[in-house]
């Protein structure tokens, strides 16, 4: 996970509403280093949006860059080509008004960051932030992502009122799940389940972590390309989540379970031996972790 600062102008509202960042080469084919940084932004990275004297929004990147034409809300300039690189983002917080002075008090001054030596915001489009600086900006925006904020389904039993029917939900968790779904399903009406292979409407699919989320560190939770896949709610998600199905080192679906329930056995047998289309070198480590946990859970 990385942190990025983006300077925007009058198109800020359209950019944050549409959820994208775009940049490209100059008309004579030269690369602008601050725009080329778009290619370093990865899913799960935080983006801080600055416009007209204020830090105005925070988003999370949901895709890596792709070649794309200039979106309509990016002004046409004579010195810029109309093809470039596009990254999609999911807004976390909008309507912020954190001043330039407040920001300058939190970040170091001078390149490669956004604050120049005189303490003002420079005109670079994209600037990298150190992780400590990113955390400081999140805190300044009162966005709690650290220990002590529990997530629905993962309560802090020492602080929760047991009689309460509502629960505080971590913004970080909500955004992570939204970003994960956008990574797999953005713009698609249907997709194949990564276990049974059936082509289904996306509302019957979940974006599932391969390695159990509770056992992942922050990097693993946000490594969408290497630790997630689409699974259907018709059975595959539950069978995988509870370790009845896993994937071996060759990409074949296997099972270590010996269920006594007939319906469960039939559901498992229908999938064992198939090739998992989501298996690749990037996901091999996550599948290995899930396989080891499944073996331990169903060992006789």
Short mmCIF file of N, CA and C in Angstrom, two decimals, residues 10-75:
data_model
loop_
_atom_site.label_atom_id
_atom_site.label_comp_id
_atom_site.label_asym_id
_atom_site.label_seq_id
_atom_site.Cartn_x
_atom_site.Cartn_y
_atom_site.Cartn_z
N UNK A 10 -9.97 22.97 -11.81
CA UNK A 10 -11.41 23.16 -11.80
C UNK A 10 -12.18 21.88 -12.12
N UNK A 11 -11.47 20.84 -12.64
CA UNK A 11 -12.17 19.58 -12.94
C UNK A 11 -12.19 18.63 -11.75
N UNK A 12 -11.77 19.11 -10.59
CA UNK A 12 -11.68 18.24 -9.41
C UNK A 12 -12.99 17.50 -9.13
N UNK A 13 -14.12 18.21 -9.13
CA UNK A 13 -15.39 17.58 -8.75
C UNK A 13 -15.76 16.47 -9.73
N UNK A 14 -15.55 16.71 -11.04
CA UNK A 14 -15.84 15.67 -12.02
C UNK A 14 -14.94 14.47 -11.84
N UNK A 15 -13.67 14.74 -11.52
CA UNK A 15 -12.71 13.66 -11.33
C UNK A 15 -13.13 12.77 -10.16
N UNK A 16 -13.47 13.38 -9.03
CA UNK A 16 -13.80 12.59 -7.85
C UNK A 16 -15.15 11.91 -8.01
N UNK A 17 -16.10 12.56 -8.71
CA UNK A 17 -17.40 11.94 -8.94
C UNK A 17 -17.30 10.75 -9.89
N UNK A 18 -16.49 10.89 -10.94
CA UNK A 18 -16.33 9.81 -11.90
C UNK A 18 -15.35 8.74 -11.41
N UNK A 19 -14.49 9.12 -10.46
CA UNK A 19 -13.56 8.15 -9.88
C UNK A 19 -12.44 7.74 -10.82
N UNK A 20 -11.72 8.73 -11.37
CA UNK A 20 -10.58 8.37 -12.21
C UNK A 20 -9.49 9.44 -12.18
N UNK A 21 -8.30 9.02 -12.53
CA UNK A 21 -7.15 9.90 -12.71
C UNK A 21 -6.59 9.61 -14.10
N UNK A 22 -6.22 10.66 -14.82
CA UNK A 22 -5.75 10.48 -16.19
C UNK A 22 -4.58 11.41 -16.46
N UNK A 23 -3.66 10.94 -17.28
CA UNK A 23 -2.53 11.75 -17.74
C UNK A 23 -1.89 11.08 -18.94
N UNK A 24 -1.05 11.82 -19.66
CA UNK A 24 -0.43 11.24 -20.84
C UNK A 24 0.83 11.97 -21.26
N UNK A 25 1.29 11.64 -22.45
CA UNK A 25 2.50 12.23 -23.01
C UNK A 25 2.20 13.63 -23.54
N UNK A 26 3.26 14.41 -23.73
CA UNK A 26 3.10 15.70 -24.39
C UNK A 26 2.90 15.46 -25.88
N UNK A 27 2.55 16.50 -26.60
CA UNK A 27 2.24 16.38 -28.02
C UNK A 27 3.43 15.88 -28.83
N UNK A 28 4.65 16.14 -28.33
CA UNK A 28 5.83 15.67 -29.05
C UNK A 28 6.35 14.34 -28.49
N UNK A 29 5.52 13.68 -27.69
CA UNK A 29 5.85 12.34 -27.21
C UNK A 29 6.72 12.28 -25.98
N UNK A 30 6.95 13.40 -25.29
CA UNK A 30 7.77 13.39 -24.10
C UNK A 30 6.96 12.97 -22.88
N UNK A 31 7.63 12.25 -21.97
CA UNK A 31 7.00 11.83 -20.73
C UNK A 31 7.20 12.88 -19.66
N UNK A 32 6.13 13.24 -18.98
CA UNK A 32 6.22 14.12 -17.83
C UNK A 32 6.33 13.24 -16.59
N UNK A 33 7.45 13.32 -15.85
CA UNK A 33 7.65 12.39 -14.72
C UNK A 33 6.51 12.37 -13.72
N UNK A 34 5.90 13.55 -13.45
CA UNK A 34 4.82 13.56 -12.45
C UNK A 34 3.57 12.86 -12.97
N UNK A 35 3.34 12.90 -14.29
CA UNK A 35 2.19 12.18 -14.84
C UNK A 35 2.49 10.69 -15.00
N UNK A 36 3.73 10.37 -15.30
CA UNK A 36 4.11 8.96 -15.47
C UNK A 36 3.94 8.18 -14.16
N UNK A 37 3.91 8.89 -13.02
CA UNK A 37 3.70 8.22 -11.74
C UNK A 37 2.34 7.52 -11.67
N UNK A 38 1.41 7.88 -12.56
CA UNK A 38 0.15 7.14 -12.63
C UNK A 38 0.39 5.64 -12.78
N UNK A 39 1.46 5.28 -13.47
CA UNK A 39 1.75 3.86 -13.72
C UNK A 39 2.30 3.15 -12.48
N UNK A 40 2.58 3.90 -11.42
CA UNK A 40 3.06 3.29 -10.17
C UNK A 40 1.94 3.09 -9.16
N UNK A 41 0.78 3.67 -9.42
CA UNK A 41 -0.35 3.53 -8.48
C UNK A 41 -0.96 2.15 -8.64
N UNK A 42 -1.20 1.48 -7.50
CA UNK A 42 -1.71 0.11 -7.50
C UNK A 42 -3.02 0.04 -6.72
N UNK A 43 -3.85 -0.98 -6.98
CA UNK A 43 -5.08 -1.15 -6.20
C UNK A 43 -4.78 -1.19 -4.71
N UNK A 44 -5.57 -0.46 -3.93
CA UNK A 44 -5.36 -0.40 -2.49
C UNK A 44 -4.56 0.79 -2.03
N UNK A 45 -3.93 1.51 -2.97
CA UNK A 45 -3.19 2.72 -2.60
C UNK A 45 -4.17 3.85 -2.26
N UNK A 46 -3.74 4.71 -1.31
CA UNK A 46 -4.53 5.89 -0.96
C UNK A 46 -4.12 7.07 -1.84
N UNK A 47 -5.12 7.87 -2.24
CA UNK A 47 -4.88 9.07 -3.05
C UNK A 47 -5.51 10.26 -2.33
N UNK A 48 -4.72 11.33 -2.16
CA UNK A 48 -5.18 12.56 -1.54
C UNK A 48 -5.37 13.61 -2.63
N UNK A 49 -6.59 14.13 -2.74
CA UNK A 49 -6.95 15.04 -3.82
C UNK A 49 -6.93 16.49 -3.31
N UNK A 50 -6.06 17.29 -3.92
CA UNK A 50 -5.90 18.70 -3.55
C UNK A 50 -6.37 19.58 -4.70
N UNK A 51 -7.15 20.62 -4.34
CA UNK A 51 -7.61 21.56 -5.37
C UNK A 51 -7.92 22.91 -4.74
N UNK A 52 -7.43 23.98 -5.37
CA UNK A 52 -7.77 25.35 -5.00
C UNK A 52 -7.56 25.64 -3.51
N UNK A 53 -6.39 25.27 -3.02
CA UNK A 53 -6.02 25.67 -1.67
C UNK A 53 -6.40 24.71 -0.57
N UNK A 54 -7.09 23.62 -0.89
CA UNK A 54 -7.53 22.70 0.15
C UNK A 54 -7.31 21.24 -0.26
N UNK A 55 -6.99 20.40 0.71
CA UNK A 55 -7.12 18.96 0.53
C UNK A 55 -8.61 18.66 0.63
N UNK A 56 -9.20 18.17 -0.46
CA UNK A 56 -10.66 18.12 -0.55
C UNK A 56 -11.24 16.71 -0.50
N UNK A 57 -10.44 15.69 -0.76
CA UNK A 57 -10.99 14.33 -0.77
C UNK A 57 -9.87 13.31 -0.60
N UNK A 58 -10.27 12.12 -0.20
CA UNK A 58 -9.36 10.98 -0.11
C UNK A 58 -10.04 9.82 -0.83
N UNK A 59 -9.27 9.12 -1.63
CA UNK A 59 -9.82 7.97 -2.35
C UNK A 59 -8.86 6.79 -2.24
N UNK A 60 -9.34 5.64 -2.71
CA UNK A 60 -8.49 4.45 -2.79
C UNK A 60 -8.47 3.98 -4.23
N UNK A 61 -7.28 3.68 -4.76
CA UNK A 61 -7.17 3.17 -6.12
C UNK A 61 -7.80 1.79 -6.20
N UNK A 62 -8.55 1.55 -7.27
CA UNK A 62 -9.21 0.26 -7.44
C UNK A 62 -8.67 -0.54 -8.61
N UNK A 63 -7.89 0.10 -9.48
CA UNK A 63 -7.27 -0.62 -10.59
C UNK A 63 -5.87 -0.07 -10.82
N UNK A 64 -5.05 -0.86 -11.46
CA UNK A 64 -3.79 -0.36 -11.99
C UNK A 64 -4.10 0.43 -13.27
N UNK A 65 -3.09 1.11 -13.81
CA UNK A 65 -3.30 1.94 -14.99
C UNK A 65 -3.61 1.11 -16.22
N UNK A 66 -4.30 1.73 -17.15
CA UNK A 66 -4.53 1.15 -18.47
C UNK A 66 -4.51 2.27 -19.50
N UNK A 67 -4.21 1.93 -20.73
CA UNK A 67 -4.28 2.92 -21.80
C UNK A 67 -5.74 3.35 -21.99
N UNK A 68 -5.96 4.64 -22.11
CA UNK A 68 -7.33 5.14 -22.24
C UNK A 68 -7.33 6.51 -22.90
N UNK A 69 -8.40 6.84 -23.63
CA UNK A 69 -8.53 8.19 -24.20
C UNK A 69 -8.81 9.21 -23.10
N UNK A 70 -8.59 10.46 -23.41
CA UNK A 70 -8.83 11.54 -22.45
C UNK A 70 -10.31 11.58 -22.05
N UNK A 71 -10.62 11.47 -20.73
CA UNK A 71 -12.01 11.64 -20.30
C UNK A 71 -12.50 13.05 -20.62
N UNK A 72 -13.81 13.20 -20.75
CA UNK A 72 -14.38 14.47 -21.19
C UNK A 72 -14.08 15.62 -20.24
N UNK A 73 -13.94 15.32 -18.94
CA UNK A 73 -13.74 16.41 -17.98
C UNK A 73 -12.28 16.82 -17.83
N UNK A 74 -11.39 16.18 -18.59
CA UNK A 74 -9.99 16.63 -18.60
C UNK A 74 -9.82 17.60 -19.76
N UNK A 75 -9.43 18.84 -19.50
CA UNK A 75 -9.40 19.85 -20.56
C UNK A 75 -8.42 19.49 -21.67
#
